[in-house]
mmCIF file of C-alpha atoms in Angstrom:
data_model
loop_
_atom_site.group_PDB
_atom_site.id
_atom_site.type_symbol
_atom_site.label_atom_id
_atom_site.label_comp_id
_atom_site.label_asym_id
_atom_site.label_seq_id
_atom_site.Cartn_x
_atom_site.Cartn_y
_atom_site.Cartn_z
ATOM 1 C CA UNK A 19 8.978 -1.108 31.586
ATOM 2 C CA UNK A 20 8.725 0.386 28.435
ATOM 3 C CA UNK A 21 7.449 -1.791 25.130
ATOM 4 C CA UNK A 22 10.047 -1.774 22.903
ATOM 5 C CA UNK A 23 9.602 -3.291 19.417
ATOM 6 C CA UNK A 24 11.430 -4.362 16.063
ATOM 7 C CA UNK A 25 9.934 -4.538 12.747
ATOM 8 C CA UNK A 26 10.846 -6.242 9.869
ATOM 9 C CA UNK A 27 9.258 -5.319 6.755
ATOM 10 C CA UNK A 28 9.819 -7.551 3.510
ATOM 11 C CA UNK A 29 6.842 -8.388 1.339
ATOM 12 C CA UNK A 30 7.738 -7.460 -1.794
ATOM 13 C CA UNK A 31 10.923 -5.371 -2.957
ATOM 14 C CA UNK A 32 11.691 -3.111 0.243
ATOM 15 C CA UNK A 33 13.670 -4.038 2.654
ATOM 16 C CA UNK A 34 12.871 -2.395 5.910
ATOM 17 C CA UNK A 35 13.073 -2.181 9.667
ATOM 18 C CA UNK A 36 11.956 -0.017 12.331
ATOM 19 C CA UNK A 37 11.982 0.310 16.400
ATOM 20 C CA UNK A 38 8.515 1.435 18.241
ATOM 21 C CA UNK A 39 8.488 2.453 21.698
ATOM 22 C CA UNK A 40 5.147 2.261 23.669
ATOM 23 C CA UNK A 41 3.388 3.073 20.293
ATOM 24 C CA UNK A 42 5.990 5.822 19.285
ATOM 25 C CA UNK A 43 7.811 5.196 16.183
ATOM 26 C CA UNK A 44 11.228 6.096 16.972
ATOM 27 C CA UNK A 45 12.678 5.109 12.920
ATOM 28 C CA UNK A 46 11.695 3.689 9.763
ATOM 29 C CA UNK A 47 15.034 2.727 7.699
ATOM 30 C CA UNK A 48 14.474 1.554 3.890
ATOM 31 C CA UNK A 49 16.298 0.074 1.228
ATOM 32 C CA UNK A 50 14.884 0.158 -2.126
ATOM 33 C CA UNK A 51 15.567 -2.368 -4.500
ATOM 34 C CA UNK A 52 16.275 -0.526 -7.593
ATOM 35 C CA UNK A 53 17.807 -4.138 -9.910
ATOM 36 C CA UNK A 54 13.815 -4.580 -11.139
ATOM 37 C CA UNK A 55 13.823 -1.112 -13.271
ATOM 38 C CA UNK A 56 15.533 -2.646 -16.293
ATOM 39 C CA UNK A 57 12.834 -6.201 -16.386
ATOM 40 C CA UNK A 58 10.086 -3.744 -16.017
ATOM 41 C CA UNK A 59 8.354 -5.216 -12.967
ATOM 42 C CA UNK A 60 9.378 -6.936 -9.578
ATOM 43 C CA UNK A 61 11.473 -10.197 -10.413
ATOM 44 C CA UNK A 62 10.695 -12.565 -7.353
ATOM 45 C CA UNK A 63 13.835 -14.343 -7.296
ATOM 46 C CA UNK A 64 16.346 -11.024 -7.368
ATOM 47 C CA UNK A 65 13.692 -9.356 -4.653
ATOM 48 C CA UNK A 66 14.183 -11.895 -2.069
ATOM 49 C CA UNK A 67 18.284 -12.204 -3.019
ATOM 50 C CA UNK A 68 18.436 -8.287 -2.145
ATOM 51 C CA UNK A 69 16.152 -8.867 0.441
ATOM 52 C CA UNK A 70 19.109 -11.163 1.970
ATOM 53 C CA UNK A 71 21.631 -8.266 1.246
ATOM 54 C CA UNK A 72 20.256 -5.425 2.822
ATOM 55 C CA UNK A 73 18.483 -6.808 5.658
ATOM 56 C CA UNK A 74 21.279 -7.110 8.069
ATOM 57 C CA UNK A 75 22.845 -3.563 7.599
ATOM 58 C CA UNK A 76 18.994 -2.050 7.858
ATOM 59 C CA UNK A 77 18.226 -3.907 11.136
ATOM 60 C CA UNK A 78 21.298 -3.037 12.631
ATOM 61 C CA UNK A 79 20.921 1.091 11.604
ATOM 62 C CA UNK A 80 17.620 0.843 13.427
ATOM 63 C CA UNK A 81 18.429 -0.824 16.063
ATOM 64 C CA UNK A 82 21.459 1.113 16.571
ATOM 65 C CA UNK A 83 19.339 4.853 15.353
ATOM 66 C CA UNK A 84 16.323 3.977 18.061
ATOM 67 C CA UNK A 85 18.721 4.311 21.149
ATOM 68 C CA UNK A 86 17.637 0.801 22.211
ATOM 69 C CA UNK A 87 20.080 -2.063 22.431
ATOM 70 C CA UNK A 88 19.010 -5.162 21.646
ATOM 71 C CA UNK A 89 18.648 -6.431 25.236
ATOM 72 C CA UNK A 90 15.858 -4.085 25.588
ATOM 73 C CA UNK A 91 13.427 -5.366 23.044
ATOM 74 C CA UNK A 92 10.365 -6.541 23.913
ATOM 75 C CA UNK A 93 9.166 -8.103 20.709
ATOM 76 C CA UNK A 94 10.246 -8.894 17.088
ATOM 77 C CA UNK A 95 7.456 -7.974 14.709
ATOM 78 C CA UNK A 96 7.564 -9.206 10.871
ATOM 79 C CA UNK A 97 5.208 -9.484 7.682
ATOM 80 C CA UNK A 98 3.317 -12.341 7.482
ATOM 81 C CA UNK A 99 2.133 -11.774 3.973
ATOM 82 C CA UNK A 100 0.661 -11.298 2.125
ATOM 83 C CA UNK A 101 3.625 -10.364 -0.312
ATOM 84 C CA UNK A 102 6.165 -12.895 -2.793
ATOM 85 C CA UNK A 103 6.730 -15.858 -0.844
ATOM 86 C CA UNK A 104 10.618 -15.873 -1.422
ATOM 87 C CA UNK A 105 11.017 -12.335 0.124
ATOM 88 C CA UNK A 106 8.539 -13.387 2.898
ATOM 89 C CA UNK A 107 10.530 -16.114 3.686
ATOM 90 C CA UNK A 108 14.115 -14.024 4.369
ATOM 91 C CA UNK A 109 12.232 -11.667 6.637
ATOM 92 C CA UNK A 110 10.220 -14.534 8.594
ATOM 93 C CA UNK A 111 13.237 -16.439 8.738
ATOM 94 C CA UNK A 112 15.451 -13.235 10.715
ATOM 95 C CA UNK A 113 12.861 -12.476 12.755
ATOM 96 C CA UNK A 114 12.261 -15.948 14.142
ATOM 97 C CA UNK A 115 15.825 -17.072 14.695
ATOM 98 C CA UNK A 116 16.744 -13.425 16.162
ATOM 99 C CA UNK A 117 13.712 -13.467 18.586
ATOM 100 C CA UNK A 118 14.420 -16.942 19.946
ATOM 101 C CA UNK A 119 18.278 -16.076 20.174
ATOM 102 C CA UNK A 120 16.821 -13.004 22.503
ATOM 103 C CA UNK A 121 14.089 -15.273 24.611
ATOM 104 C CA UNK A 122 11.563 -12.526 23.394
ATOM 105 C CA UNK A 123 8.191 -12.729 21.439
ATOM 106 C CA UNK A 124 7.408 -12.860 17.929
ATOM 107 C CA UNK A 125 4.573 -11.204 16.450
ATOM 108 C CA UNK A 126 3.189 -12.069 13.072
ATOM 109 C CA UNK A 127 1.839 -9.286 10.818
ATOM 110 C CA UNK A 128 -1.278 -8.685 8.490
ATOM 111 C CA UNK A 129 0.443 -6.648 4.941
ATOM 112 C CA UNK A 130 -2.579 -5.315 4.589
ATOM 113 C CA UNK A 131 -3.989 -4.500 8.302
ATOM 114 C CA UNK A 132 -0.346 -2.990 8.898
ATOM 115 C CA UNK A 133 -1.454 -0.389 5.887
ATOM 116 C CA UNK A 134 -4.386 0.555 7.616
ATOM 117 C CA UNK A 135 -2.663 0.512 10.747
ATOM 118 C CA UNK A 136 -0.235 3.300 9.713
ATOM 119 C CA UNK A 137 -2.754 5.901 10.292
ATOM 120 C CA UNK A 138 -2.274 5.789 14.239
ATOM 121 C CA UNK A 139 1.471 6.760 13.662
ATOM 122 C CA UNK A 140 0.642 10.515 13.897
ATOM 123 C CA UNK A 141 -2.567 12.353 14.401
ATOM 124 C CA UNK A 142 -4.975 13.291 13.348
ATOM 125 C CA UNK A 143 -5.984 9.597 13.775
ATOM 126 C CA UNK A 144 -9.489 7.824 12.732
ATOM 127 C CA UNK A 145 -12.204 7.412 15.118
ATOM 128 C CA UNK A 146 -13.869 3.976 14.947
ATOM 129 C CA UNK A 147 -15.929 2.907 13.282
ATOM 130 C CA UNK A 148 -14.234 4.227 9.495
ATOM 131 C CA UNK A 149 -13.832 3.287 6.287
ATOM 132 C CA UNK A 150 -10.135 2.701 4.835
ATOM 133 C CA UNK A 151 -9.840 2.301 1.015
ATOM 134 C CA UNK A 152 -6.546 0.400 0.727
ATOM 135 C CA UNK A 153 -4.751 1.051 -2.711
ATOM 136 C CA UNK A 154 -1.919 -1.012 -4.042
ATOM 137 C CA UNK A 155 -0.233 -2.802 -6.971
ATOM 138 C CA UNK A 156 -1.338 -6.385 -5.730
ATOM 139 C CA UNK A 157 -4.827 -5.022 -3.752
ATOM 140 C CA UNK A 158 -7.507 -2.914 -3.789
ATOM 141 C CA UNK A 159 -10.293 -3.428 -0.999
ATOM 142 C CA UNK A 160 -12.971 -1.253 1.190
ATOM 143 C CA UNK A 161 -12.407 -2.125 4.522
ATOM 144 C CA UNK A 162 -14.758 -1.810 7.302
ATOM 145 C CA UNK A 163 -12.377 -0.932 10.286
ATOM 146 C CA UNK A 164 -14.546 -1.227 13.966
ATOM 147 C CA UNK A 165 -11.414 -1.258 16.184
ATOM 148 C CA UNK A 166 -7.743 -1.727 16.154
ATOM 149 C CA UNK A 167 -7.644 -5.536 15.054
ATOM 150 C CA UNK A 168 -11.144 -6.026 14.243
ATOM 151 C CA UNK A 169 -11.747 -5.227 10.622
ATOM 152 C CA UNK A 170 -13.747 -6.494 7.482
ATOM 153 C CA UNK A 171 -13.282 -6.597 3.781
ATOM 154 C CA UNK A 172 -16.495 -5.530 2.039
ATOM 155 C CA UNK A 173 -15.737 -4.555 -1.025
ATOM 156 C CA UNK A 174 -12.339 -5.181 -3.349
ATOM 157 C CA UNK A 175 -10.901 -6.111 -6.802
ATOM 158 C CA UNK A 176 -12.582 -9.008 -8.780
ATOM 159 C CA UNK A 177 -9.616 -9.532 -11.013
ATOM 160 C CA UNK A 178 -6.255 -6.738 -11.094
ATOM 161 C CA UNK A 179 -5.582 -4.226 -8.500
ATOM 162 C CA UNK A 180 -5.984 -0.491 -9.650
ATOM 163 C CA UNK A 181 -1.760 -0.179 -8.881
ATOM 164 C CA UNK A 182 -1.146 -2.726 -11.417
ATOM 165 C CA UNK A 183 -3.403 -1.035 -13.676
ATOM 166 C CA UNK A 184 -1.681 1.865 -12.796
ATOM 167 C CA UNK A 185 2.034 0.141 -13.676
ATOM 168 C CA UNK A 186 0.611 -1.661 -17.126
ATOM 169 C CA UNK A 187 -0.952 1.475 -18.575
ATOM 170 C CA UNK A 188 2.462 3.170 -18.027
ATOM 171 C CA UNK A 189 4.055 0.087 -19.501
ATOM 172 C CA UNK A 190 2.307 0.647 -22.653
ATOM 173 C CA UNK A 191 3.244 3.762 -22.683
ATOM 174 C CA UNK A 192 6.902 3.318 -22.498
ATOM 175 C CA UNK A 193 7.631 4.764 -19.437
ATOM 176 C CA UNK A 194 9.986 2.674 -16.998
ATOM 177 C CA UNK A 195 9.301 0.905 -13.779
ATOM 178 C CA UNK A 196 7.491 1.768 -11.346
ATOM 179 C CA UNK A 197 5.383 3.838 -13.689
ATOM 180 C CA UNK A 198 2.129 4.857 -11.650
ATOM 181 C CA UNK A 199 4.006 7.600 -9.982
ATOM 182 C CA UNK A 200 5.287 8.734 -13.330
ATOM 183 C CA UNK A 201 1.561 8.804 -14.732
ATOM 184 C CA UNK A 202 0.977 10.762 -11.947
ATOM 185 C CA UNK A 203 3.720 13.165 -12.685
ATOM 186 C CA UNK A 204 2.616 13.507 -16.320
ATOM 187 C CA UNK A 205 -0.772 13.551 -15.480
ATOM 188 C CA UNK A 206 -0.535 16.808 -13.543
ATOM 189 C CA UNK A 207 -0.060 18.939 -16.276
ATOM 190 C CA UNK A 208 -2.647 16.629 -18.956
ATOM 191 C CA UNK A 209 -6.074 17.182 -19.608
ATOM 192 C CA UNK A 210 -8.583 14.766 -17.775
ATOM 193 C CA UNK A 211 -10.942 14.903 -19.858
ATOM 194 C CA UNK A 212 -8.825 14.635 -23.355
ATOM 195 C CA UNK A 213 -9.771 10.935 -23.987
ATOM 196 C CA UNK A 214 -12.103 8.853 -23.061
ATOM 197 C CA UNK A 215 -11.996 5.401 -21.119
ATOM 198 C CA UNK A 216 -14.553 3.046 -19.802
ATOM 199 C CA UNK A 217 -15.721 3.358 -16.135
ATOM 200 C CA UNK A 218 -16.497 -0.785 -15.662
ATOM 201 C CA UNK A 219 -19.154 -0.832 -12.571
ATOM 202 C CA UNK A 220 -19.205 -4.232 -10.425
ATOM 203 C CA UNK A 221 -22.006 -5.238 -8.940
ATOM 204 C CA UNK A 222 -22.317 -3.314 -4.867
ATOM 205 C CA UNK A 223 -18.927 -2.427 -3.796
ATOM 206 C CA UNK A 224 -16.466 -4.578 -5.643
ATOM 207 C CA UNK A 225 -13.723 -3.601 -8.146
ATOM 208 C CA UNK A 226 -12.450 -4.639 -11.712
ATOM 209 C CA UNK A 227 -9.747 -2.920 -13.432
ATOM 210 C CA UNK A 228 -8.612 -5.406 -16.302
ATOM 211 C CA UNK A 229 -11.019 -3.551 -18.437
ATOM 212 C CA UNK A 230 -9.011 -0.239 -18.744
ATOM 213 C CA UNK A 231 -5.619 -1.952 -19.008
ATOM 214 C CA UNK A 232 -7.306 -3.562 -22.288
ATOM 215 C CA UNK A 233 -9.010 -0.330 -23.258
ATOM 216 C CA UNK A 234 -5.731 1.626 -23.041
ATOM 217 C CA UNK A 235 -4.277 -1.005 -24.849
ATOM 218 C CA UNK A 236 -6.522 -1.123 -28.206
ATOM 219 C CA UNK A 237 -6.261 2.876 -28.119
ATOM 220 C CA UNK A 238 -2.652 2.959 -27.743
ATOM 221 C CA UNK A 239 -2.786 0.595 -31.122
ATOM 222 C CA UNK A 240 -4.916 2.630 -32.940
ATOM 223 C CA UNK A 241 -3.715 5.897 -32.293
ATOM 224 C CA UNK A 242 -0.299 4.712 -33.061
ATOM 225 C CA UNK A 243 -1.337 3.688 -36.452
ATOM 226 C CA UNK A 244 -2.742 6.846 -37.547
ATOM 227 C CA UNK A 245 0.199 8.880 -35.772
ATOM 228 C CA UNK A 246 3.452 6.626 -34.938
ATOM 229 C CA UNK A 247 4.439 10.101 -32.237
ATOM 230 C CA UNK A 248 1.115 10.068 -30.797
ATOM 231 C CA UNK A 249 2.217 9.365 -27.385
ATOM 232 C CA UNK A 250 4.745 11.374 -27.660
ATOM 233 C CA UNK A 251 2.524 14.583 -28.511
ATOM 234 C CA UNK A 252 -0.003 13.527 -26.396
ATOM 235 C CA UNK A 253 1.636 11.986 -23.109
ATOM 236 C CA UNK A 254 0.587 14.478 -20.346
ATOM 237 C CA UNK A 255 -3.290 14.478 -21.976
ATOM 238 C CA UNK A 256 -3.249 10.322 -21.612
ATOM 239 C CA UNK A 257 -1.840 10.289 -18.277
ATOM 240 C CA UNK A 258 -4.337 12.610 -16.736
ATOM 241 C CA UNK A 259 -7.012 10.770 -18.596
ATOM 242 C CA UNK A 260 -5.746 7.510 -17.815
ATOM 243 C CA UNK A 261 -5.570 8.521 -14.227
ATOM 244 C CA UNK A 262 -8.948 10.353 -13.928
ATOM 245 C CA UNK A 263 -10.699 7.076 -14.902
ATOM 246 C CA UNK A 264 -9.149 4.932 -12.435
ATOM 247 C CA UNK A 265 -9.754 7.334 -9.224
ATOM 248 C CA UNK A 266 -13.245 7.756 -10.619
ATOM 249 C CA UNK A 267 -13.623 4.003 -10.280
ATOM 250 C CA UNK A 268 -12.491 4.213 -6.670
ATOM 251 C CA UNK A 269 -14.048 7.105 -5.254
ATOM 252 C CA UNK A 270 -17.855 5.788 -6.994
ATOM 253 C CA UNK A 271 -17.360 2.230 -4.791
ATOM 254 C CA UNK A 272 -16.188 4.449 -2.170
ATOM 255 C CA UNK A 273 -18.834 7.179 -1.634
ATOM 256 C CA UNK A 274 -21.287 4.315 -2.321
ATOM 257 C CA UNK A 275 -19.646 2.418 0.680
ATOM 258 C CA UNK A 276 -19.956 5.541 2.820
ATOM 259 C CA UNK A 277 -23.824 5.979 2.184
ATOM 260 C CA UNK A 278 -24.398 2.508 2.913
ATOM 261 C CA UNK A 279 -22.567 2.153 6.077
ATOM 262 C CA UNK A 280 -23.013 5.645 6.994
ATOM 263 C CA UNK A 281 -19.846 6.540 8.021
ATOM 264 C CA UNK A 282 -18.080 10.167 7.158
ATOM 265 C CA UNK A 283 -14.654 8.748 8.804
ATOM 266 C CA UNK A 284 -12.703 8.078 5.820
ATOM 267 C CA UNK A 285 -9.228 6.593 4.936
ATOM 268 C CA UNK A 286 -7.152 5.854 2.407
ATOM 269 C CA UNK A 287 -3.816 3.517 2.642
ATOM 270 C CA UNK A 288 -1.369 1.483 0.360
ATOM 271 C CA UNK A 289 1.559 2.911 -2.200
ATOM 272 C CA UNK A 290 -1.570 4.299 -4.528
ATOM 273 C CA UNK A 291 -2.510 6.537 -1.444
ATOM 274 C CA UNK A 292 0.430 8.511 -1.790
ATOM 275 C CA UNK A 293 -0.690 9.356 -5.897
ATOM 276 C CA UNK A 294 -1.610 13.172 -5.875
ATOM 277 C CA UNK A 295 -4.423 12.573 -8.008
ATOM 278 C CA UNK A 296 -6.075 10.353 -5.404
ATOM 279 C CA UNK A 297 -5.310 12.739 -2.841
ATOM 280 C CA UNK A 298 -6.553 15.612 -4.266
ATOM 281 C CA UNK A 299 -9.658 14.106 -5.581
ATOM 282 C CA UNK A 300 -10.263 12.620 -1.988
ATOM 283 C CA UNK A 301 -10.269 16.167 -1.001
ATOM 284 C CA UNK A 302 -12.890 17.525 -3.111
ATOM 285 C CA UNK A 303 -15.193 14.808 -2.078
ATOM 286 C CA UNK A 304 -14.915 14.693 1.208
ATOM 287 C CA UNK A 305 -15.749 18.581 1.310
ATOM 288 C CA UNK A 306 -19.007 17.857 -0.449
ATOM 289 C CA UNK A 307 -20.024 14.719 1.612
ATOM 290 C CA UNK A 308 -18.843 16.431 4.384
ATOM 291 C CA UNK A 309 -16.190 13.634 5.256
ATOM 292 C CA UNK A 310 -13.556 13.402 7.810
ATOM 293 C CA UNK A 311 -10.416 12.538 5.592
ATOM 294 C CA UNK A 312 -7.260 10.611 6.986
ATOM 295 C CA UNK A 313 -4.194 9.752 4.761
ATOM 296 C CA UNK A 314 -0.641 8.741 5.896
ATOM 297 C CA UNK A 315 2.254 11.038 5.491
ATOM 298 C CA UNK A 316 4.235 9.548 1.740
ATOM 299 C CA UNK A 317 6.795 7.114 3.447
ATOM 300 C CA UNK A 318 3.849 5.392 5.316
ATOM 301 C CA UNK A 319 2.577 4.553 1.915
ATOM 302 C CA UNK A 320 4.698 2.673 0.432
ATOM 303 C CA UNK A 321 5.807 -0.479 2.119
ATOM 304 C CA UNK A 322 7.443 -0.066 4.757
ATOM 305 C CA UNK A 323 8.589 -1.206 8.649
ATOM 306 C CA UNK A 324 6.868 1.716 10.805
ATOM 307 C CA UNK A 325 3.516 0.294 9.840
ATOM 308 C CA UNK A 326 4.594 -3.055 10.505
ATOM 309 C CA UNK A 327 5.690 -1.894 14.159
ATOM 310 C CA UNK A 328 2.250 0.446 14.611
ATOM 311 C CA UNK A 329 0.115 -3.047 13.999
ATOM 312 C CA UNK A 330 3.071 -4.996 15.927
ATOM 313 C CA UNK A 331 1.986 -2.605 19.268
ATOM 314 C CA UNK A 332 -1.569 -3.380 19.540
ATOM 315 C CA UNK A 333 -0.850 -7.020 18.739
ATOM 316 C CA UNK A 334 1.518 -6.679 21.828
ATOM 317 C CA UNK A 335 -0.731 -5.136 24.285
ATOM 318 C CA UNK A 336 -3.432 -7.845 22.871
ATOM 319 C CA UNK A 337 -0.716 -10.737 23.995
ATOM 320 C CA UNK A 338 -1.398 -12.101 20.158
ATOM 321 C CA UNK A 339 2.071 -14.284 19.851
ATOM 322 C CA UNK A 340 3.273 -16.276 17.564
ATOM 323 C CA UNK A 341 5.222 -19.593 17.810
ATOM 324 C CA UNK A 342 8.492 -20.277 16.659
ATOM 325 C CA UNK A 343 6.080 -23.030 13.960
ATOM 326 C CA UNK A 344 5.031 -19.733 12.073
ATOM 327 C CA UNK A 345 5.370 -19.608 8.181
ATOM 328 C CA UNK A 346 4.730 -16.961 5.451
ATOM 329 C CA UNK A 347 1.697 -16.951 3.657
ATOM 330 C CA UNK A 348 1.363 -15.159 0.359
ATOM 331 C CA UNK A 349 -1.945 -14.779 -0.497
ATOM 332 C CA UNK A 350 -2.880 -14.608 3.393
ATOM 333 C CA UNK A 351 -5.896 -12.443 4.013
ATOM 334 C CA UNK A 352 -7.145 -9.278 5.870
#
């Protein structure tokens, strides 16, 4: 009998589902949340009131999409956290009263792990032991992964994650919600090397990024003064420069995590993954240290149900269950 699962994704503002059978994703439906542009950032309370809105109709297109009735489920899979409580909450709630309704299991979900997790969706696929730098607007860790679910944090962000700095540099800028992939877009045709921003250093493999949000901050200010269209004039030039100094920060911890581990299996994962940047810059590292690179196709970036329902399947073959006693945790860890 085949293992049929759904997957409920709803940490933070998407709103997504998706159907795996025996480890093949057969969907991965989305509904983006698009009443936070105007407040400049996620509003918790109007994330988890959409999240209540578009739940239903995306469950029932991927149900309906895989092929797979409902009788045929083997599992209901949802996000455990971490993620905004209130949003947790509407997606914990659906999946526990749907999989007792069906007499079927429920399996609880690690954000995070599910990130790293999306890379065994398509091949090529990691060999273990490898290193996964997971990017996003609330994280930013090095994680040692040895098997499936058996990983290790050992090395992340001491205060912001580099998505956030990402999303406040483009705030200063002016540029609307979510900004990263707009500083990414500008940043393309910019100089990288047009202005200069401190590279902070943590002690062994840990992050900080508050630093540059404040440095971009007091230069923004300055600048201003002397020219009130300096951004204007100069927008492309700050993005690239802006950007350039936050991958440099990742890829330093990163090659330093490689050497010390000595591992040349290499991943990156979370909504930052998908900047091109990043992806590029990955690149032209990994063909000097002679890594083996692995990055998800764009839509298993973001957040989103597929990886939810790729961690969900080795959970299921693993017999890890939940009870129907289960409740969201938002600062849960790896």
């Amino acid at each position: 009998m085949k293992i049929n699962i759904l997957a409920i994704e709803s940490s933070c503002d998407e709103t997504s589902a998706a159907v795996i059978s025996d480890g093949k994703i057969l969907n991965n439906i989305i509904a983006t949340q698009s009443v936070h542009e105007k407040y400049g950032g996620v509003v918790p309370e109007l994330a988890s009131r959409a999240h209540q809105l578009h739940l239903i109709p995306v469950i029932h297109e991927a149900i309906q999409s895989s092929g797979i009735d409902k009788s045929q489920l083997s599992a209901v899979a949802f996000t455990k956290g971490p993620g905004l409580m209130g949003s947790l909450l509407v997606g914990v709630s659906f999946a526990k009263s749907f999989a007792y309704a069906l007499g079927i299991p429920l399996i609880e979900i690690n954000h995070m792990q599910a990130h790293i997790l999306a890379h065994f969706i398509d091949d090529p696929k990691p060999k273990f032991p490898f290193i996964c730098l997971t990017v996003s607007g609330g994280h930013t860790q090095l994680v040692l992964v040895e098997d499936y679910l058996t990983m290790k944090v050992i090395g992340e962000t001491m205060d912001d994650a580099v998505g956030e700095a990402f999303d406040k540099s483009a705030k200063l800028l002016g540029l609307p919600y979510p900004g990263g992939p707009l500083i990414d877009k500008y940043a393309k045709e910019g100089n990288p090397k047009a202005f200069a921003f401190p590279v902070s250093d943590m002690p062994g493999l840990n992050f900080s990024f508050s630093g540059i949000k404040t440095a971009v901050l007091y230069f923004l200010r300055d600048r201003l003064k002397e020219d009130p269209e300096f951004i204007t004039k100069n927008l492309n030039d700050i993005c690239a420069s802006v950007q350039y100094t936050l991958i440099k920060m990742l890829m330093q911890k990163l090659k330093r995590a490689a050497k010390e581990y000595q591992i040349n299996e290499i991943a990156i994962a979370g909504g930052v993954s998908a900047n091109f940047g990043l992806r590029n810059e990955l690149q032209l590292v990994a063909d000097i240290e002679r890594w083996n690179i692995y990055i998800p196709k764009f839509e298993y970036c973001t957040d989103n149900a597929a990886m939810i329902a790729m961690a969900a399947h080795f959970k299921y073959l693993n017999k890890e269950f939940s009870g129907l006693d289960v409740v969201p945790e938002a600062r849960m860890k790896l």
